[in-house]
mmCIF file of C-alpha atoms in Angstrom:
data_model
loop_
_atom_site.group_PDB
_atom_site.id
_atom_site.type_symbol
_atom_site.label_atom_id
_atom_site.label_comp_id
_atom_site.label_asym_id
_atom_site.label_seq_id
_atom_site.Cartn_x
_atom_site.Cartn_y
_atom_site.Cartn_z
ATOM 1 C CA UNK A 1 90.417 147.322 -9.414
ATOM 2 C CA UNK A 2 91.608 147.433 -6.153
ATOM 3 C CA UNK A 3 89.308 145.188 -4.758
ATOM 4 C CA UNK A 4 91.001 142.153 -7.264
ATOM 5 C CA UNK A 5 94.497 143.138 -5.999
ATOM 6 C CA UNK A 6 93.571 142.967 -1.904
ATOM 7 C CA UNK A 7 91.301 140.090 -2.536
ATOM 8 C CA UNK A 8 94.644 138.167 -4.032
ATOM 9 C CA UNK A 9 97.079 140.086 -2.252
ATOM 10 C CA UNK A 10 98.742 136.718 -0.852
ATOM 11 C CA UNK A 11 99.201 135.304 -4.515
ATOM 12 C CA UNK A 12 100.723 138.780 -5.532
ATOM 13 C CA UNK A 13 102.923 138.311 -2.401
ATOM 14 C CA UNK A 14 103.920 134.933 -3.497
ATOM 15 C CA UNK A 15 104.730 136.144 -7.456
ATOM 16 C CA UNK A 16 106.539 139.119 -6.591
ATOM 17 C CA UNK A 17 108.844 137.310 -3.958
ATOM 18 C CA UNK A 18 109.646 134.405 -6.647
ATOM 19 C CA UNK A 19 110.395 137.104 -9.205
ATOM 20 C CA UNK A 20 112.708 138.925 -6.850
ATOM 21 C CA UNK A 21 114.191 135.321 -5.499
ATOM 22 C CA UNK A 22 114.703 134.659 -9.448
ATOM 23 C CA UNK A 23 116.616 137.999 -9.932
ATOM 24 C CA UNK A 24 118.692 137.190 -7.192
ATOM 25 C CA UNK A 25 119.921 133.830 -9.052
ATOM 26 C CA UNK A 26 120.634 136.157 -11.832
ATOM 27 C CA UNK A 27 122.607 138.861 -10.158
ATOM 28 C CA UNK A 28 124.116 137.045 -7.053
ATOM 29 C CA UNK A 29 124.709 139.415 -3.866
ATOM 30 C CA UNK A 30 122.156 141.985 -4.994
ATOM 31 C CA UNK A 31 120.552 140.820 -1.767
ATOM 32 C CA UNK A 32 117.028 140.413 -3.476
ATOM 33 C CA UNK A 33 117.041 137.118 -1.730
ATOM 34 C CA UNK A 34 115.925 138.608 1.519
ATOM 35 C CA UNK A 35 113.108 140.952 0.421
ATOM 36 C CA UNK A 36 112.015 137.854 -1.968
ATOM 37 C CA UNK A 37 111.836 135.361 0.899
ATOM 38 C CA UNK A 38 109.854 137.967 3.108
ATOM 39 C CA UNK A 39 107.259 138.121 0.196
ATOM 40 C CA UNK A 40 107.197 134.404 -0.553
ATOM 41 C CA UNK A 41 106.396 133.327 3.162
ATOM 42 C CA UNK A 42 103.857 136.014 3.815
ATOM 43 C CA UNK A 43 102.489 135.069 0.395
ATOM 44 C CA UNK A 44 102.511 131.474 1.124
ATOM 45 C CA UNK A 45 100.659 131.620 4.988
ATOM 46 C CA UNK A 46 98.149 134.036 3.120
ATOM 47 C CA UNK A 47 97.702 131.540 0.532
ATOM 48 C CA UNK A 48 97.577 128.453 2.818
ATOM 49 C CA UNK A 49 95.455 129.922 5.410
ATOM 50 C CA UNK A 50 91.486 129.958 4.086
ATOM 51 C CA UNK A 51 90.737 133.094 6.474
ATOM 52 C CA UNK A 52 91.405 136.248 4.440
ATOM 53 C CA UNK A 53 94.300 138.001 5.821
ATOM 54 C CA UNK A 54 94.182 141.823 5.707
ATOM 55 C CA UNK A 55 97.081 143.707 4.425
ATOM 56 C CA UNK A 56 98.029 145.195 7.198
ATOM 57 C CA UNK A 57 98.044 141.271 8.904
ATOM 58 C CA UNK A 58 100.039 140.061 5.574
ATOM 59 C CA UNK A 59 102.551 143.257 5.937
ATOM 60 C CA UNK A 60 103.374 142.688 9.665
ATOM 61 C CA UNK A 61 104.209 138.965 7.968
ATOM 62 C CA UNK A 62 106.360 140.256 5.282
ATOM 63 C CA UNK A 63 108.106 142.519 7.939
ATOM 64 C CA UNK A 64 109.018 139.690 10.618
ATOM 65 C CA UNK A 65 109.822 137.341 7.963
ATOM 66 C CA UNK A 66 112.368 139.506 6.305
ATOM 67 C CA UNK A 67 113.533 140.280 9.657
ATOM 68 C CA UNK A 68 114.476 136.349 10.321
ATOM 69 C CA UNK A 69 115.778 135.839 6.554
ATOM 70 C CA UNK A 70 117.784 139.050 7.108
ATOM 71 C CA UNK A 71 119.143 137.408 10.398
ATOM 72 C CA UNK A 72 119.629 134.047 8.361
ATOM 73 C CA UNK A 73 121.625 135.841 5.312
ATOM 74 C CA UNK A 74 123.683 137.378 7.354
ATOM 75 C CA UNK A 75 124.660 134.601 10.091
ATOM 76 C CA UNK A 76 125.566 132.187 7.639
ATOM 77 C CA UNK A 77 126.881 134.620 4.644
ATOM 78 C CA UNK A 78 126.176 132.319 1.903
ATOM 79 C CA UNK A 79 128.479 133.997 -1.011
ATOM 80 C CA UNK A 80 131.888 133.263 0.505
ATOM 81 C CA UNK A 81 132.455 132.799 4.214
ATOM 82 C CA UNK A 82 132.243 134.885 7.152
ATOM 83 C CA UNK A 83 134.909 137.679 6.887
ATOM 84 C CA UNK A 84 135.991 136.357 3.631
ATOM 85 C CA UNK A 85 137.040 139.631 1.907
ATOM 86 C CA UNK A 86 135.760 139.412 -1.541
ATOM 87 C CA UNK A 87 137.035 141.370 -4.711
ATOM 88 C CA UNK A 88 135.560 144.900 -4.227
ATOM 89 C CA UNK A 89 137.363 146.769 -7.153
ATOM 90 C CA UNK A 90 139.718 145.994 -9.322
ATOM 91 C CA UNK A 91 142.659 147.413 -7.854
ATOM 92 C CA UNK A 92 142.472 144.725 -4.956
ATOM 93 C CA UNK A 93 143.327 142.338 -7.824
ATOM 94 C CA UNK A 94 146.890 143.681 -8.025
ATOM 95 C CA UNK A 95 149.363 141.028 -6.511
ATOM 96 C CA UNK A 96 146.943 138.122 -6.854
ATOM 97 C CA UNK A 97 148.155 134.733 -8.069
ATOM 98 C CA UNK A 98 146.267 131.974 -10.056
ATOM 99 C CA UNK A 99 146.758 129.816 -13.412
ATOM 100 C CA UNK A 100 146.807 129.860 -16.396
ATOM 101 C CA UNK A 101 143.653 128.381 -18.109
ATOM 102 C CA UNK A 102 144.093 129.119 -21.587
ATOM 103 C CA UNK A 103 147.200 130.144 -23.186
ATOM 104 C CA UNK A 104 148.269 133.594 -22.205
ATOM 105 C CA UNK A 105 150.075 135.949 -25.135
ATOM 106 C CA UNK A 106 150.294 139.364 -25.740
ATOM 107 C CA UNK A 107 146.989 139.288 -27.217
ATOM 108 C CA UNK A 108 144.758 136.811 -25.700
ATOM 109 C CA UNK A 109 144.294 133.925 -22.964
ATOM 110 C CA UNK A 110 142.673 133.281 -19.683
ATOM 111 C CA UNK A 111 143.546 132.696 -16.225
ATOM 112 C CA UNK A 112 141.879 131.415 -12.853
ATOM 113 C CA UNK A 113 142.781 133.546 -9.762
ATOM 114 C CA UNK A 114 142.581 131.979 -6.382
ATOM 115 C CA UNK A 115 141.006 135.288 -4.805
ATOM 116 C CA UNK A 116 139.059 136.207 -7.691
ATOM 117 C CA UNK A 117 135.864 136.624 -6.299
ATOM 118 C CA UNK A 118 132.514 135.090 -7.181
ATOM 119 C CA UNK A 119 133.620 134.322 -10.768
ATOM 120 C CA UNK A 120 137.462 134.024 -10.794
ATOM 121 C CA UNK A 121 138.109 133.488 -14.336
ATOM 122 C CA UNK A 122 139.566 137.010 -16.401
ATOM 123 C CA UNK A 123 141.006 137.300 -19.812
ATOM 124 C CA UNK A 124 144.603 137.963 -19.657
ATOM 125 C CA UNK A 125 147.520 139.414 -21.700
ATOM 126 C CA UNK A 126 151.239 138.962 -20.941
ATOM 127 C CA UNK A 127 153.663 141.305 -20.805
ATOM 128 C CA UNK A 128 156.229 139.657 -23.206
ATOM 129 C CA UNK A 129 155.989 136.036 -24.589
ATOM 130 C CA UNK A 130 153.726 133.342 -24.047
ATOM 131 C CA UNK A 131 152.201 131.815 -20.893
ATOM 132 C CA UNK A 132 151.295 127.911 -21.186
ATOM 133 C CA UNK A 133 148.269 126.421 -19.290
ATOM 134 C CA UNK A 134 149.031 125.419 -15.988
ATOM 135 C CA UNK A 135 151.615 127.955 -15.036
ATOM 136 C CA UNK A 136 151.292 129.854 -12.273
ATOM 137 C CA UNK A 137 150.831 133.755 -12.700
ATOM 138 C CA UNK A 138 151.166 136.754 -10.670
ATOM 139 C CA UNK A 139 148.357 140.432 -11.695
ATOM 140 C CA UNK A 140 150.939 143.025 -12.490
ATOM 141 C CA UNK A 141 148.281 145.354 -13.422
ATOM 142 C CA UNK A 142 144.857 144.375 -13.171
ATOM 143 C CA UNK A 143 143.479 146.869 -15.966
ATOM 144 C CA UNK A 144 140.006 147.865 -14.465
ATOM 145 C CA UNK A 145 139.290 144.277 -14.083
ATOM 146 C CA UNK A 146 138.100 143.358 -17.697
ATOM 147 C CA UNK A 147 141.499 142.387 -18.860
ATOM 148 C CA UNK A 148 144.593 141.350 -16.720
ATOM 149 C CA UNK A 149 148.338 141.858 -17.501
ATOM 150 C CA UNK A 150 149.748 138.630 -15.782
ATOM 151 C CA UNK A 151 153.435 137.615 -15.719
ATOM 152 C CA UNK A 152 154.612 133.739 -14.930
ATOM 153 C CA UNK A 153 155.726 133.492 -11.219
ATOM 154 C CA UNK A 154 158.775 131.280 -12.512
ATOM 155 C CA UNK A 155 160.108 134.306 -14.655
ATOM 156 C CA UNK A 156 160.117 137.234 -12.256
ATOM 157 C CA UNK A 157 163.382 137.803 -10.747
ATOM 158 C CA UNK A 158 165.205 139.339 -7.941
ATOM 159 C CA UNK A 159 164.089 142.358 -6.877
ATOM 160 C CA UNK A 160 165.490 144.815 -4.156
ATOM 161 C CA UNK A 161 163.617 143.626 -1.251
ATOM 162 C CA UNK A 162 165.015 140.082 -2.188
ATOM 163 C CA UNK A 163 168.410 141.360 -2.259
ATOM 164 C CA UNK A 164 168.135 143.176 0.755
ATOM 165 C CA UNK A 165 166.878 139.884 2.501
ATOM 166 C CA UNK A 166 169.675 137.798 1.086
ATOM 167 C CA UNK A 167 172.124 140.358 2.265
ATOM 168 C CA UNK A 168 170.760 140.386 5.791
ATOM 169 C CA UNK A 169 171.052 136.258 5.480
ATOM 170 C CA UNK A 170 174.612 136.321 4.562
ATOM 171 C CA UNK A 171 175.105 139.495 7.112
ATOM 172 C CA UNK A 172 173.447 137.116 10.038
ATOM 173 C CA UNK A 173 175.555 134.009 8.857
ATOM 174 C CA UNK A 174 178.867 135.834 8.925
ATOM 175 C CA UNK A 175 178.128 137.144 12.677
ATOM 176 C CA UNK A 176 177.598 133.482 13.666
ATOM 177 C CA UNK A 177 181.006 132.435 12.045
ATOM 178 C CA UNK A 178 182.254 135.188 13.939
ATOM 179 C CA UNK A 179 180.821 134.549 17.169
ATOM 180 C CA UNK A 180 181.589 130.670 17.537
ATOM 181 C CA UNK A 181 185.113 131.715 16.327
ATOM 182 C CA UNK A 182 185.036 133.976 19.402
ATOM 183 C CA UNK A 183 183.488 131.008 21.801
ATOM 184 C CA UNK A 184 186.211 128.664 19.844
ATOM 185 C CA UNK A 185 189.114 131.168 20.742
ATOM 186 C CA UNK A 186 187.700 131.592 24.725
ATOM 187 C CA UNK A 187 187.495 127.868 25.045
ATOM 188 C CA UNK A 188 191.107 127.265 23.913
ATOM 189 C CA UNK A 189 192.288 130.124 26.035
ATOM 190 C CA UNK A 190 190.286 128.544 29.093
ATOM 191 C CA UNK A 191 191.939 125.106 28.523
ATOM 192 C CA UNK A 192 195.587 126.319 28.112
#
């Protein structure tokens, strides 16, 4: 049995690599593609080279091809762009914005988030009322990532921060008016 496996080692490597690459297609981001490419590469070389390669040479080929595949995988970052943060847990969805794809009510609905990770579509519920398709929403509670609690952006009123910013703007405008009045008085005094 062992002789049969050693004799068909390139074919076994090729099949195992193809299986791992198929599993990567089912579960993207699992990094099985690197090992799969290494096994497929060594298996193809072993199948195409008519001289029987020893298992040690095949192992070395697998290692070299694996290192190359890992470099390419990291360099090109096929799953989301270099430096782009992806959703790591449900709490990172809090405050994310998106739009409604299926009308959201207190019992059902679906939204698409702008920064929602690999699959940006989520089941959603509203805090009150109905949010129609196409309306922009913000995630209030990620709810463990399974069902998000959202609210329409248009229905969110002012909060303490908005009021403080508005007050600062009005204070700045009042200061500018006082400064321009004082400059006008100075100009009037100089011309007299």
